[in-house]
PDB file of C-alpha atoms in Angstrom:
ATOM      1  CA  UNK A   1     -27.098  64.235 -31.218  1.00  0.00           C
ATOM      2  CA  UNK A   2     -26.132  64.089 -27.639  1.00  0.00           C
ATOM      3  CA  UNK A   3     -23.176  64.040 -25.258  1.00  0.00           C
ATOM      4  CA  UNK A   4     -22.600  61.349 -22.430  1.00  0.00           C
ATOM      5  CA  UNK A   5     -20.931  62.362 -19.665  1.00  0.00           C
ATOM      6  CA  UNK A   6     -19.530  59.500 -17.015  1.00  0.00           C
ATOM      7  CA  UNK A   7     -17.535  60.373 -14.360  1.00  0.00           C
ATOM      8  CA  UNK A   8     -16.376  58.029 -11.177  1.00  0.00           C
ATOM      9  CA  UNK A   9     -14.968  59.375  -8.018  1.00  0.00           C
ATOM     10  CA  UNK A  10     -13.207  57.619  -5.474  1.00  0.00           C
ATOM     11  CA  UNK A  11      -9.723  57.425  -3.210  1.00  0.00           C
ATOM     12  CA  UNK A  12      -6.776  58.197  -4.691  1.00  0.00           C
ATOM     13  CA  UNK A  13      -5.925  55.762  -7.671  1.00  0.00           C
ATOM     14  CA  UNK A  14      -2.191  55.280  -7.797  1.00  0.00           C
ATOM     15  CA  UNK A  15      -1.031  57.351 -10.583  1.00  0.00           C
ATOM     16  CA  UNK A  16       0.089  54.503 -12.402  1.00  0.00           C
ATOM     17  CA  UNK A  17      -3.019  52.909 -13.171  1.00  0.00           C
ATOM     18  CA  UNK A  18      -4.793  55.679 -14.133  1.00  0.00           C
ATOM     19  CA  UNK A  19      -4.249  56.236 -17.773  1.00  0.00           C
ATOM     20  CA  UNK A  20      -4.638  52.075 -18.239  1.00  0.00           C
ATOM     21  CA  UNK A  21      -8.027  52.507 -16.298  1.00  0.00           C
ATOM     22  CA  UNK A  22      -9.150  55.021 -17.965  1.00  0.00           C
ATOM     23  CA  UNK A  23      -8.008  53.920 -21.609  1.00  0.00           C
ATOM     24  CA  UNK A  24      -9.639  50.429 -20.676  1.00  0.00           C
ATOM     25  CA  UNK A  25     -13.268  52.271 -20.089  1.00  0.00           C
ATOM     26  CA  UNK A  26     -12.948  54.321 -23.497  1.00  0.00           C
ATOM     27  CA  UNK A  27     -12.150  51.539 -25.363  1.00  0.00           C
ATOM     28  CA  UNK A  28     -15.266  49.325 -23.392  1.00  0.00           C
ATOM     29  CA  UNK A  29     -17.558  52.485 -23.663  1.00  0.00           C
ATOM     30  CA  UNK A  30     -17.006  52.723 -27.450  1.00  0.00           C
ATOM     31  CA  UNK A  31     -17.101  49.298 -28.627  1.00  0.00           C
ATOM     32  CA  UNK A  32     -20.353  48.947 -26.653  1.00  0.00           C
ATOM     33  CA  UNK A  33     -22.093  51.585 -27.802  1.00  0.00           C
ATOM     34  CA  UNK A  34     -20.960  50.708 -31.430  1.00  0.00           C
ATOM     35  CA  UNK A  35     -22.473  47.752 -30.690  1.00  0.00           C
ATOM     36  CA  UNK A  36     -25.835  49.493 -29.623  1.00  0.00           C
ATOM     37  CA  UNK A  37     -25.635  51.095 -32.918  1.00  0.00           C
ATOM     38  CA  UNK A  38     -26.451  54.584 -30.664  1.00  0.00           C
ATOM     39  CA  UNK A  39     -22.781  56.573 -32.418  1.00  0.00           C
ATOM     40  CA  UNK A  40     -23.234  58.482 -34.803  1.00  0.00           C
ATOM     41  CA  UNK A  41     -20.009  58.646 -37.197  1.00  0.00           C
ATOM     42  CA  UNK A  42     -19.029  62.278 -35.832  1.00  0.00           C
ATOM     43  CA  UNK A  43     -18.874  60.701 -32.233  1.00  0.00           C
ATOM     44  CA  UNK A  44     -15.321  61.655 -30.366  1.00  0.00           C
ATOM     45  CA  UNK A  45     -14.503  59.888 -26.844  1.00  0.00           C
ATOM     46  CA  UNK A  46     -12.516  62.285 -24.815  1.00  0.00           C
ATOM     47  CA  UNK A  47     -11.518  60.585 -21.433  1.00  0.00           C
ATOM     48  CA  UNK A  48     -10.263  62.611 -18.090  1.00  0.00           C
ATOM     49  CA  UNK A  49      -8.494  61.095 -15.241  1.00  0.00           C
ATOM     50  CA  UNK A  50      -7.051  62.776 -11.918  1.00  0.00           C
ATOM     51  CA  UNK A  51      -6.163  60.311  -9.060  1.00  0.00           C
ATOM     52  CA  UNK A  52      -9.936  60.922  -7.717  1.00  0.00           C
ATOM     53  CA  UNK A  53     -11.593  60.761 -10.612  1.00  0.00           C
ATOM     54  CA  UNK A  54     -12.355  58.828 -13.987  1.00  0.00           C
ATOM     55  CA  UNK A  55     -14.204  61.024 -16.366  1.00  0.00           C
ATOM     56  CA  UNK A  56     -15.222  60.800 -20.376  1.00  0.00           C
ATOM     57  CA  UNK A  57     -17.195  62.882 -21.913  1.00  0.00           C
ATOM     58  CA  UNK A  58     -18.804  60.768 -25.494  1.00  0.00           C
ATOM     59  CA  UNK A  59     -20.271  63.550 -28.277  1.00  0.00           C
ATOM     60  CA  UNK A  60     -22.153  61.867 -31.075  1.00  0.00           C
ATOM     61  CA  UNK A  61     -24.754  59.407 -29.488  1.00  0.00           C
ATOM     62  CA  UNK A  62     -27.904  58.907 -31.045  1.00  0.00           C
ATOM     63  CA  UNK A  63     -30.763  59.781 -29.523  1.00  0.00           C
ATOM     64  CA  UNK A  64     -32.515  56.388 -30.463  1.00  0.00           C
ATOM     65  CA  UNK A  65     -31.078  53.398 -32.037  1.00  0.00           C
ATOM     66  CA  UNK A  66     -31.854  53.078 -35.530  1.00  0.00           C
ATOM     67  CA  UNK A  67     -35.084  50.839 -36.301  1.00  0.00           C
ATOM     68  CA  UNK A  68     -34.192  47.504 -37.820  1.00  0.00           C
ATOM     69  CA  UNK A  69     -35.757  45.317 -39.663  1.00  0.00           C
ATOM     70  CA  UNK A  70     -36.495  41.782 -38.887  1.00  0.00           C
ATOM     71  CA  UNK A  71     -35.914  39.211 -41.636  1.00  0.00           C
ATOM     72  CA  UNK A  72     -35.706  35.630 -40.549  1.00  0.00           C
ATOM     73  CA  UNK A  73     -36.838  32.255 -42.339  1.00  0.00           C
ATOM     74  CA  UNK A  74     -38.870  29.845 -40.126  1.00  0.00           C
ATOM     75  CA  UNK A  75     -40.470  26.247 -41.335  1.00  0.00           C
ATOM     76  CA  UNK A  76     -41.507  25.266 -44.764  1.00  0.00           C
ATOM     77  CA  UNK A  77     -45.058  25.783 -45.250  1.00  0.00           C
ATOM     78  CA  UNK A  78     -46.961  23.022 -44.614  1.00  0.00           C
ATOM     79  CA  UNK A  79     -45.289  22.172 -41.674  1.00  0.00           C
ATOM     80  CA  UNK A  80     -46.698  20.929 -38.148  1.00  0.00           C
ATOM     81  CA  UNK A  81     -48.954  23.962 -36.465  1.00  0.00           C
ATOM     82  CA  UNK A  82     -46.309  23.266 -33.211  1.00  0.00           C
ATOM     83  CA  UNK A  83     -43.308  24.180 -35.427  1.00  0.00           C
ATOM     84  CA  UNK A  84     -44.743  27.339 -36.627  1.00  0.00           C
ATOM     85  CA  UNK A  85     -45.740  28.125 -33.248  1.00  0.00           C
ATOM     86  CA  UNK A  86     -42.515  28.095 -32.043  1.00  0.00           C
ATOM     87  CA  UNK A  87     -41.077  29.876 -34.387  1.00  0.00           C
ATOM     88  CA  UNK A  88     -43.274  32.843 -34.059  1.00  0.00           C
ATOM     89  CA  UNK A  89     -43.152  32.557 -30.127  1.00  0.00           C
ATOM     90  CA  UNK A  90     -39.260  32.126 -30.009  1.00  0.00           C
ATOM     91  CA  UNK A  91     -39.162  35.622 -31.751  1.00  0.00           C
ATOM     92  CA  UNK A  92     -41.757  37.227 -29.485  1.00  0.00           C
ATOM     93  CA  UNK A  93     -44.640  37.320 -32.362  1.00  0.00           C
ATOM     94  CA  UNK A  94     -47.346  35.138 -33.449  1.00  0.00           C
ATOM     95  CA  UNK A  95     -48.181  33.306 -36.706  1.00  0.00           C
ATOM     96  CA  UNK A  96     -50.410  35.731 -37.461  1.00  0.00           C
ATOM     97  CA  UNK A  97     -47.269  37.915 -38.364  1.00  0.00           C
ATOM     98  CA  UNK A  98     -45.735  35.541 -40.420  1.00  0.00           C
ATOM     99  CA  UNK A  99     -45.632  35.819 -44.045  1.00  0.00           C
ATOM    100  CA  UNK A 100     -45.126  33.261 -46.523  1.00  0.00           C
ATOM    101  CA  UNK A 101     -42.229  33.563 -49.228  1.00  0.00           C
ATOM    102  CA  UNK A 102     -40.397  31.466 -51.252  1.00  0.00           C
ATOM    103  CA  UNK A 103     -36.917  30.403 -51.141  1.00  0.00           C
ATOM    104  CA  UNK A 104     -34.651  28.212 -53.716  1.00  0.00           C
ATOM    105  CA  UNK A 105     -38.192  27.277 -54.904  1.00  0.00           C
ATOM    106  CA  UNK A 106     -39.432  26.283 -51.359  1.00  0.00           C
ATOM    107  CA  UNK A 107     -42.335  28.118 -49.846  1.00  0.00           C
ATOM    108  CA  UNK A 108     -41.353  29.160 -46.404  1.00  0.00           C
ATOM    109  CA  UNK A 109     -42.810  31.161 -43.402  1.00  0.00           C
ATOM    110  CA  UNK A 110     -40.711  34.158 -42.664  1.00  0.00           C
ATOM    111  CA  UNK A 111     -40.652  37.108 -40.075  1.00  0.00           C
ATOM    112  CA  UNK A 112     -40.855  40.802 -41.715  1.00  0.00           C
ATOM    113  CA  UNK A 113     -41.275  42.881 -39.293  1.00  0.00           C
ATOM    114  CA  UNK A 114     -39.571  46.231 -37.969  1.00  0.00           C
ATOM    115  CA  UNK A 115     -38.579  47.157 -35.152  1.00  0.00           C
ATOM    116  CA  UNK A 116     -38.564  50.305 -33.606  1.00  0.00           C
ATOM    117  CA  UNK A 117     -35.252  51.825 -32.160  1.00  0.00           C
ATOM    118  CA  UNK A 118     -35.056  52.174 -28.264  1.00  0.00           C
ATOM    119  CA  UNK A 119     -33.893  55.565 -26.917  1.00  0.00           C
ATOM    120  CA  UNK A 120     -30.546  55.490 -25.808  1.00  0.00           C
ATOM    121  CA  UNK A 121     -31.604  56.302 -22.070  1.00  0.00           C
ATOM    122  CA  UNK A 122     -33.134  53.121 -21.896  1.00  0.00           C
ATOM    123  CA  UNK A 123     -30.022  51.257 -23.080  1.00  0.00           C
ATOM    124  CA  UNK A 124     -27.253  53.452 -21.302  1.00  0.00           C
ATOM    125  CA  UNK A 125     -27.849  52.154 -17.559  1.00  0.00           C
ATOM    126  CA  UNK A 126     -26.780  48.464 -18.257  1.00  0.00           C
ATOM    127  CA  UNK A 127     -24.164  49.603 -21.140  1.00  0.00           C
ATOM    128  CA  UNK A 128     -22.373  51.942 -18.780  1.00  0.00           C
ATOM    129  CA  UNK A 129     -22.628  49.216 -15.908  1.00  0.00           C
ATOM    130  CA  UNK A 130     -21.196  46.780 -17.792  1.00  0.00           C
ATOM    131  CA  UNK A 131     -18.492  48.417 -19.439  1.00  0.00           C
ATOM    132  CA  UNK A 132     -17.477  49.649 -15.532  1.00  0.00           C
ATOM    133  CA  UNK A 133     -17.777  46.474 -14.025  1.00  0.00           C
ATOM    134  CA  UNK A 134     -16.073  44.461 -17.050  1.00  0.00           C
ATOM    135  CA  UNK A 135     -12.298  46.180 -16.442  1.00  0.00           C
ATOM    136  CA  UNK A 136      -9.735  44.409 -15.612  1.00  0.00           C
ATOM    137  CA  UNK A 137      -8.515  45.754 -12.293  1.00  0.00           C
ATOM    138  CA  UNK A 138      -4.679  45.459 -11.362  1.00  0.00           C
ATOM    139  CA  UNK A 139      -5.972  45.385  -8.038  1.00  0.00           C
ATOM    140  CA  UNK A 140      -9.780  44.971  -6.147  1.00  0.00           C
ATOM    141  CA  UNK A 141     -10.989  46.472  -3.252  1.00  0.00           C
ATOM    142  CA  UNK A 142     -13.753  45.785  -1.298  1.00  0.00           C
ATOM    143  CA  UNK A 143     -15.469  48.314   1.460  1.00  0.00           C
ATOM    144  CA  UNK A 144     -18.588  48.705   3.074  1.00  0.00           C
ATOM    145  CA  UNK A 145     -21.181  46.239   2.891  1.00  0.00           C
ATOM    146  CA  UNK A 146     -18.615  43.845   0.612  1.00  0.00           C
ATOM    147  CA  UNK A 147     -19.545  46.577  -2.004  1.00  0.00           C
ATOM    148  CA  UNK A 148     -16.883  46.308  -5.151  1.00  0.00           C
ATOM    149  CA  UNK A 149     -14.456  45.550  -6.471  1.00  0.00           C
ATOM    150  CA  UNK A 150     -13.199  48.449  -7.669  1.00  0.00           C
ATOM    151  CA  UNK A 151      -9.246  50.032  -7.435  1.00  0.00           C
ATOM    152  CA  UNK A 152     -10.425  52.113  -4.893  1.00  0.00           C
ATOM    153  CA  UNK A 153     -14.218  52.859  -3.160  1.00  0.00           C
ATOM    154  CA  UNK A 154     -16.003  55.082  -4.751  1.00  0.00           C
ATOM    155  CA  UNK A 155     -17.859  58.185  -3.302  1.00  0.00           C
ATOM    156  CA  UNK A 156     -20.039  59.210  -6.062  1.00  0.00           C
ATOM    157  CA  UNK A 157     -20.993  58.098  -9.627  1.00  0.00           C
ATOM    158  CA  UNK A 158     -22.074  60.972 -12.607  1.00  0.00           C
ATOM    159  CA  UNK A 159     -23.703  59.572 -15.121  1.00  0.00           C
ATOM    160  CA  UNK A 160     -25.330  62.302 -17.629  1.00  0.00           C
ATOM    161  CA  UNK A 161     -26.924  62.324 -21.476  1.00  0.00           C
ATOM    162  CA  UNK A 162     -27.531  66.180 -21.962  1.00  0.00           C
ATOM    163  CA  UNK A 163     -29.000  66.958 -19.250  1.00  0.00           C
ATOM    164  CA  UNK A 164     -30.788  64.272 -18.102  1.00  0.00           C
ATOM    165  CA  UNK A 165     -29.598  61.500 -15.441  1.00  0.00           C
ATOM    166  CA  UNK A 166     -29.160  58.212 -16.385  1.00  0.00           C
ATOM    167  CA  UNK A 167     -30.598  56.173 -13.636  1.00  0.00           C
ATOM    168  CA  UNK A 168     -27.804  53.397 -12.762  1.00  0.00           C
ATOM    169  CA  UNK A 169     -26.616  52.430  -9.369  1.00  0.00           C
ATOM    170  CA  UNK A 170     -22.745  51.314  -9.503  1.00  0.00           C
ATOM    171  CA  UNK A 171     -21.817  50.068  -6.227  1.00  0.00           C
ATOM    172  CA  UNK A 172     -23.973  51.160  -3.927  1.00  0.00           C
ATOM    173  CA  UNK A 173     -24.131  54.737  -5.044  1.00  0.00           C
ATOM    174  CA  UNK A 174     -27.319  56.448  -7.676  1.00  0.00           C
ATOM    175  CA  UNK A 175     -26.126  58.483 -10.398  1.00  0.00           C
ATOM    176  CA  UNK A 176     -26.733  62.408  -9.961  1.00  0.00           C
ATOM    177  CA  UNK A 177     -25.638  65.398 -11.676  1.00  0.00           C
ATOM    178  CA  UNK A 178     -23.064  66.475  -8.351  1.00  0.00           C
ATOM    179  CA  UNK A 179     -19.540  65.562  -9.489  1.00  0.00           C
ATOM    180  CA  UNK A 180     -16.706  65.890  -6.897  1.00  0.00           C
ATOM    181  CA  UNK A 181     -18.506  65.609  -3.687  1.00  0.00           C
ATOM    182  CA  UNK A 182     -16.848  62.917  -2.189  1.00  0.00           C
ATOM    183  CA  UNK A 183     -17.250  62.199   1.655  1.00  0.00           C
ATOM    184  CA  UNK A 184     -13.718  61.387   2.365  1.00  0.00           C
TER     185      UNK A 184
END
């Protein structure tokens, strides 16, 4: 198991949208990575705010996602070469992999296949992005180079699995392991 860290700095956040804030992102940052199936059922989300800072610390991710196994019915057998082509291709295999099984006493060509877990350091950039950028701001700032929106800019973005940086850029600014530097 492993612990993800996020934390965002930035100006001062008026106090009264901090706990909504940061609520919102715990609630996003769960359901997505319950949705990466990358929680383990021990996980707890403990989130931190200050007026400079919006901070959770995730214990219970996965180090991979689990492998899962690929079941999926494609045409009867028998039918055009272009059909079964497609099939395969759409899915990112070809025919080759297909097996052929019945079903309600049709023969059909199916998928079996299983796919390997990714590691969650793969998956957290985008997650982590999107769950940031998908909250519902009460209001939006832009700075800089039309960089945003956000409540307020941000100075510096820590994004952490163990010990390891998650490589994400949230506006404008890489992810590092230096919290609270801000260049105000």
């Amino acid at each position: 198991m492993s612990t993800l860290l996020i934390e965002l700095g930035c100006e001062e956040i008026p106090a009264r949208f901090c706990q909504p804030m940061l609520d919102q992102l715990s609630t996003n940052v769960h359901a997505a990575l319950q949705h990466a199936n990358l929680l383990d059922a021990t996980n707890t989300v403990t989130p931190y705010a200050t007026q400079r800072r919006l901070a959770m610390l995730v214990t219970g991710i996965l180090d991979k996602q689990p492998d899962q196994t690929l079941y999926q019915r494609g045409p009867a057998v028998g039918a055009p070469d272009a059909a079964v082509l497609g099939f395969s291709k759409k899915l990112g295999y070809t025919p080759d992999d297909l097996i052929q099984a019945d079903h309600n006493g049709t023969a059909y060509w199916f998928l079996d296949q299983t796919q390997a877990g990714k590691p969650a350091i793969d998956g957290l950039p985008s997650l982590i992005t999107d769950c940031v950028r998908g909250l519902k701001l009460p209001i939006e700032m832009h700075w800089g180079e039309h960089i945003g929106p956000f409540i307020r800019p941000v100075h510096w973005v820590c994004a952490l699995l163990d010990d390891a940086i998650i490589p994400l850029t949230l506006f404008g600014i890489q992810s590092n392991r230096e919290i609270g530097r801000a260049h105000v």
